[in-house]
Amino acid sequence: NSPDGIAVHPETGEIYISEEDRARIIKLKNGQVAAVIDNVTPVYQMRNGKSVRTEQLRNPEGIAFAPNGDLYVVEDTPGGRLIRFVFNTEGSCREGEVIHVPGAWQNYAWEGVDVGKNGEILMAGSDVESLSRQADCPSLFSGAILYRDVEGVWWVPYQRVFSSFSNVRFSKSGKQAVYTCEISGEIGLLDLETRQPMGGNSSVVAT
C-alpha cells in the first residue's frame, strides 16, 4: 500500500512504515502489522494561541523518531506539514501536533525528515508536484533543505532551482546533513554549522 518512509523505534526496536496512499503509519511487531496512526487520528494546530483540531494526516512519506520516542512525519503533498506524534506507554497514539515551520512553503511537498540527538530537525522537499498540477506549468521549480537547530531556530541551508530533494539525514556527529536529489541523482553533503554545501556530490547520475 505505497510504503514510503521507514523508521526504527529507539527503545522498542519496532519497525514503523508510512503508507502514503492509505494515509497511515503501521508498525511491525512479532511478524504482525498494526496501524498506529491513520486518517482518523486527531491532529491539532496552534492558532491564535489556541490548540484547534485541523485536517487529519495526508500523504505521509518521510518519518523519523526523536530519541525520546516521538514520531515526526512529513506530508508529500503541496502544503505538506510537519507533524509530531506522541505515544503512550502502551504504544498507542492519541493525537498529533502540527509543528510550525516559518516561511512561504505552501507549494512544497516534503519527502524526507530526520531528528537529531538534541531535537534538531531536517526536512527535504520541493515544489515540483505543485507546479506540475498547473495547466500553464512554469519550468522553474526548486528544492529545499530546512534545518531547525538546537535553539529551535529554522534555517534554509540549501535551496536550489531544478532540484527535488527526496531525503536528508544527519551525519553521526550531527554537524552535517546528507541529502539526495531525485532529479539529478546526486548525493550531497551540507555543513550545518556554516550552512553551506561541502561538495562531495556524486559525479555519476543514478538512473
Short mmCIF file of C-alpha atoms in Angstrom, two decimals:
data_model
loop_
_atom_site.label_atom_id
_atom_site.label_comp_id
_atom_site.label_asym_id
_atom_site.label_seq_id
_atom_site.Cartn_x
_atom_site.Cartn_y
_atom_site.Cartn_z
CA ASN A 1 0.00 0.00 0.00
CA SER A 2 2.56 2.55 -1.21
CA PRO A 3 5.11 2.14 1.59
CA ASP A 4 7.41 5.18 1.59
CA GLY A 5 9.13 6.02 4.87
CA ILE A 6 10.68 3.68 7.41
CA ALA A 7 11.99 4.24 10.94
CA VAL A 8 13.00 2.10 13.91
CA HIS A 9 11.70 2.97 17.37
CA PRO A 10 14.75 3.88 19.52
CA GLU A 11 13.51 1.96 22.58
CA THR A 12 11.42 -0.98 21.36
CA GLY A 13 13.20 -1.69 18.07
CA GLU A 14 9.84 -1.96 16.31
CA ILE A 15 9.77 -1.00 12.63
CA TYR A 16 7.39 1.78 11.57
CA ILE A 17 6.39 2.34 7.94
CA SER A 18 4.42 5.15 6.30
CA GLU A 19 1.84 4.19 3.67
CA GLU A 20 1.30 7.31 1.60
CA ASP A 21 -1.82 6.34 -0.34
CA ARG A 22 -3.62 4.97 2.74
CA ALA A 23 -2.63 7.95 4.90
CA ARG A 24 -1.45 5.82 7.78
CA ILE A 25 1.58 4.68 9.76
CA ILE A 26 1.91 0.99 10.56
CA LYS A 27 4.31 -0.91 12.77
CA LEU A 28 5.70 -4.41 12.52
CA LYS A 29 5.72 -6.33 15.79
CA ASN A 30 6.29 -10.07 16.17
CA GLY A 31 5.62 -10.55 12.47
CA GLN A 32 2.27 -8.78 12.65
CA VAL A 33 1.17 -5.48 11.11
CA ALA A 34 -0.73 -2.96 13.21
CA ALA A 35 -1.91 0.52 12.23
CA VAL A 36 -0.85 3.04 14.88
CA ILE A 37 -1.77 6.31 13.10
CA ASP A 38 -4.38 6.69 10.37
CA ASN A 39 -6.59 9.28 8.71
CA VAL A 40 -8.93 9.43 11.72
CA THR A 41 -6.20 10.10 14.31
CA PRO A 42 -6.86 13.69 15.52
CA VAL A 43 -4.30 16.33 14.54
CA TYR A 44 -4.12 19.71 16.31
CA GLN A 45 -2.53 23.03 15.41
CA MET A 46 -1.91 26.23 17.35
CA ARG A 47 -3.96 29.16 16.04
CA ASN A 48 -4.23 32.49 17.83
CA GLY A 49 -2.78 30.93 20.95
CA LYS A 50 -5.27 28.05 20.99
CA SER A 51 -4.90 24.42 20.03
CA VAL A 52 -7.56 23.63 17.43
CA ARG A 53 -8.31 20.47 15.51
CA THR A 54 -7.23 20.53 11.86
CA GLU A 55 -7.01 18.14 8.91
CA GLN A 56 -6.01 14.56 9.61
CA LEU A 57 -2.79 13.04 8.28
CA ARG A 58 -2.38 13.32 4.50
CA ASN A 59 0.12 11.58 2.23
CA PRO A 60 2.71 10.68 4.90
CA GLU A 61 6.13 9.93 3.48
CA GLY A 62 9.24 10.73 5.48
CA ILE A 63 9.18 9.57 9.12
CA ALA A 64 11.79 9.74 11.89
CA PHE A 65 11.93 9.13 15.64
CA ALA A 66 13.31 11.57 18.16
CA PRO A 67 15.50 9.99 20.87
CA ASN A 68 12.55 10.17 23.32
CA GLY A 69 10.30 8.11 21.02
CA ASP A 70 8.23 10.93 19.49
CA LEU A 71 7.50 10.27 15.82
CA TYR A 72 7.89 13.08 13.27
CA VAL A 73 6.10 12.78 9.93
CA VAL A 74 6.20 14.96 6.81
CA GLU A 75 3.46 15.02 4.17
CA ASP A 76 4.28 14.54 0.50
CA THR A 77 1.61 16.89 -0.86
CA PRO A 78 1.68 20.60 -1.73
CA GLY A 79 1.30 22.49 1.53
CA GLY A 80 2.55 19.44 3.39
CA ARG A 81 3.06 19.71 7.13
CA LEU A 82 5.49 18.51 9.78
CA ILE A 83 3.54 16.60 12.45
CA ARG A 84 4.75 15.20 15.76
CA PHE A 85 3.00 12.17 17.24
CA VAL A 86 3.49 11.16 20.88
CA PHE A 87 2.93 7.57 22.02
CA ASN A 88 1.79 6.40 25.45
CA THR A 89 3.40 3.57 27.41
CA GLU A 90 1.15 1.04 25.62
CA GLY A 91 2.44 2.17 22.23
CA SER A 92 -0.79 3.89 21.21
CA CYS A 93 -1.02 7.36 19.72
CA ARG A 94 -3.94 9.55 20.70
CA GLU A 95 -3.22 12.66 18.61
CA GLY A 96 -0.71 14.61 16.55
CA GLU A 97 0.57 18.17 16.72
CA VAL A 98 1.49 20.30 13.69
CA ILE A 99 4.92 21.86 14.13
CA HIS A 100 5.02 25.40 12.75
CA VAL A 101 7.62 25.83 10.00
CA PRO A 102 8.15 29.53 9.22
CA GLY A 103 8.42 30.66 5.61
CA ALA A 104 6.44 30.52 2.38
CA TRP A 105 6.30 26.77 1.82
CA GLN A 106 2.64 26.41 0.80
CA ASN A 107 3.63 24.90 -2.58
CA TYR A 108 6.16 22.48 -1.13
CA ALA A 109 5.68 18.76 -0.67
CA TRP A 110 8.05 17.20 1.89
CA GLU A 111 9.62 13.80 1.34
CA GLY A 112 12.30 13.42 3.97
CA VAL A 113 12.72 14.21 7.67
CA ASP A 114 15.26 13.40 10.36
CA VAL A 115 15.61 14.27 14.04
CA GLY A 116 18.97 14.84 15.72
CA LYS A 117 20.26 13.79 19.13
CA ASN A 118 19.18 17.08 20.72
CA GLY A 119 15.89 17.59 18.91
CA GLU A 120 17.26 19.26 15.79
CA ILE A 121 15.18 18.67 12.67
CA LEU A 122 16.00 18.31 8.97
CA MET A 123 13.39 18.36 6.17
CA ALA A 124 13.75 17.83 2.41
CA GLY A 125 11.26 18.57 -0.35
CA SER A 126 10.33 20.56 -3.44
CA ASP A 127 7.52 22.36 -5.25
CA VAL A 128 7.68 20.12 -8.33
CA GLU A 129 4.35 18.45 -7.60
CA SER A 130 2.52 21.74 -7.04
CA LEU A 131 3.81 23.28 -10.27
CA SER A 132 3.09 20.14 -12.32
CA ARG A 133 -0.60 20.41 -11.38
CA GLN A 134 -0.91 23.83 -13.00
CA ALA A 135 -2.16 23.98 -16.59
CA ASP A 136 0.36 26.68 -17.51
CA CYS A 137 3.12 24.96 -15.56
CA PRO A 138 6.22 27.15 -15.38
CA SER A 139 9.55 25.49 -15.98
CA LEU A 140 11.23 26.88 -12.86
CA PHE A 141 10.91 24.58 -9.84
CA SER A 142 13.08 24.29 -6.76
CA GLY A 143 14.03 22.02 -3.89
CA ALA A 144 14.96 22.95 -0.33
CA ILE A 145 16.62 21.55 2.76
CA LEU A 146 15.29 23.05 6.02
CA TYR A 147 17.07 22.84 9.37
CA ARG A 148 15.83 23.60 12.89
CA ASP A 149 18.81 23.97 15.19
CA VAL A 150 19.13 23.07 18.86
CA GLU A 151 17.87 26.54 19.82
CA GLY A 152 14.69 26.00 17.81
CA VAL A 153 15.66 28.48 15.08
CA TRP A 154 14.77 27.49 11.50
CA TRP A 155 17.27 27.90 8.66
CA VAL A 156 17.31 27.20 4.92
CA PRO A 157 20.87 25.92 4.44
CA TYR A 158 20.17 24.89 0.85
CA GLN A 159 17.59 25.87 -1.77
CA ARG A 160 18.22 25.30 -5.45
CA VAL A 161 16.29 25.55 -8.72
CA PHE A 162 15.77 22.47 -10.89
CA SER A 163 16.09 20.25 -7.82
CA SER A 164 13.80 17.91 -5.93
CA PHE A 165 15.41 16.83 -2.68
CA SER A 166 13.97 13.46 -1.73
CA ASN A 167 15.65 12.67 1.58
CA VAL A 168 18.01 14.07 4.20
CA ARG A 169 19.79 12.65 7.24
CA PHE A 170 22.06 13.88 9.99
CA SER A 171 25.64 12.61 9.99
CA LYS A 172 26.81 10.68 13.03
CA SER A 173 28.25 13.86 14.57
CA GLY A 174 25.09 15.83 13.80
CA LYS A 175 27.17 18.60 12.21
CA GLN A 176 26.45 17.68 8.61
CA ALA A 177 23.41 16.76 6.56
CA VAL A 178 23.50 14.15 3.80
CA TYR A 179 20.84 14.68 1.14
CA THR A 180 19.64 13.08 -2.09
CA CYS A 181 18.10 14.69 -5.18
CA GLU A 182 15.72 12.62 -7.29
CA ILE A 183 16.12 14.92 -10.31
CA SER A 184 19.91 14.85 -10.66
CA GLY A 185 20.55 11.60 -8.82
CA GLU A 186 23.17 13.28 -6.66
CA ILE A 187 24.13 12.57 -3.08
CA GLY A 188 25.41 15.69 -1.36
CA LEU A 189 26.69 16.99 1.94
CA LEU A 190 25.88 20.20 3.84
CA ASP A 191 27.79 21.78 6.73
CA LEU A 192 25.10 22.69 9.26
CA GLU A 193 27.38 24.99 11.24
CA THR A 194 28.20 27.26 8.28
CA ARG A 195 25.00 26.24 6.41
CA GLN A 196 26.98 25.77 3.21
CA PRO A 197 27.35 22.89 0.73
CA MET A 198 30.51 20.90 1.37
CA GLY A 199 30.87 19.30 -2.03
CA GLY A 200 31.30 15.57 -2.26
CA ASN A 201 28.35 15.24 -4.61
CA SER A 202 28.30 12.06 -6.62
CA SER A 203 29.63 12.57 -10.13
CA VAL A 204 27.53 9.79 -11.64
CA VAL A 205 23.81 10.26 -12.09
CA ALA A 206 21.81 7.33 -10.70
CA THR A 207 19.22 6.13 -13.23
#
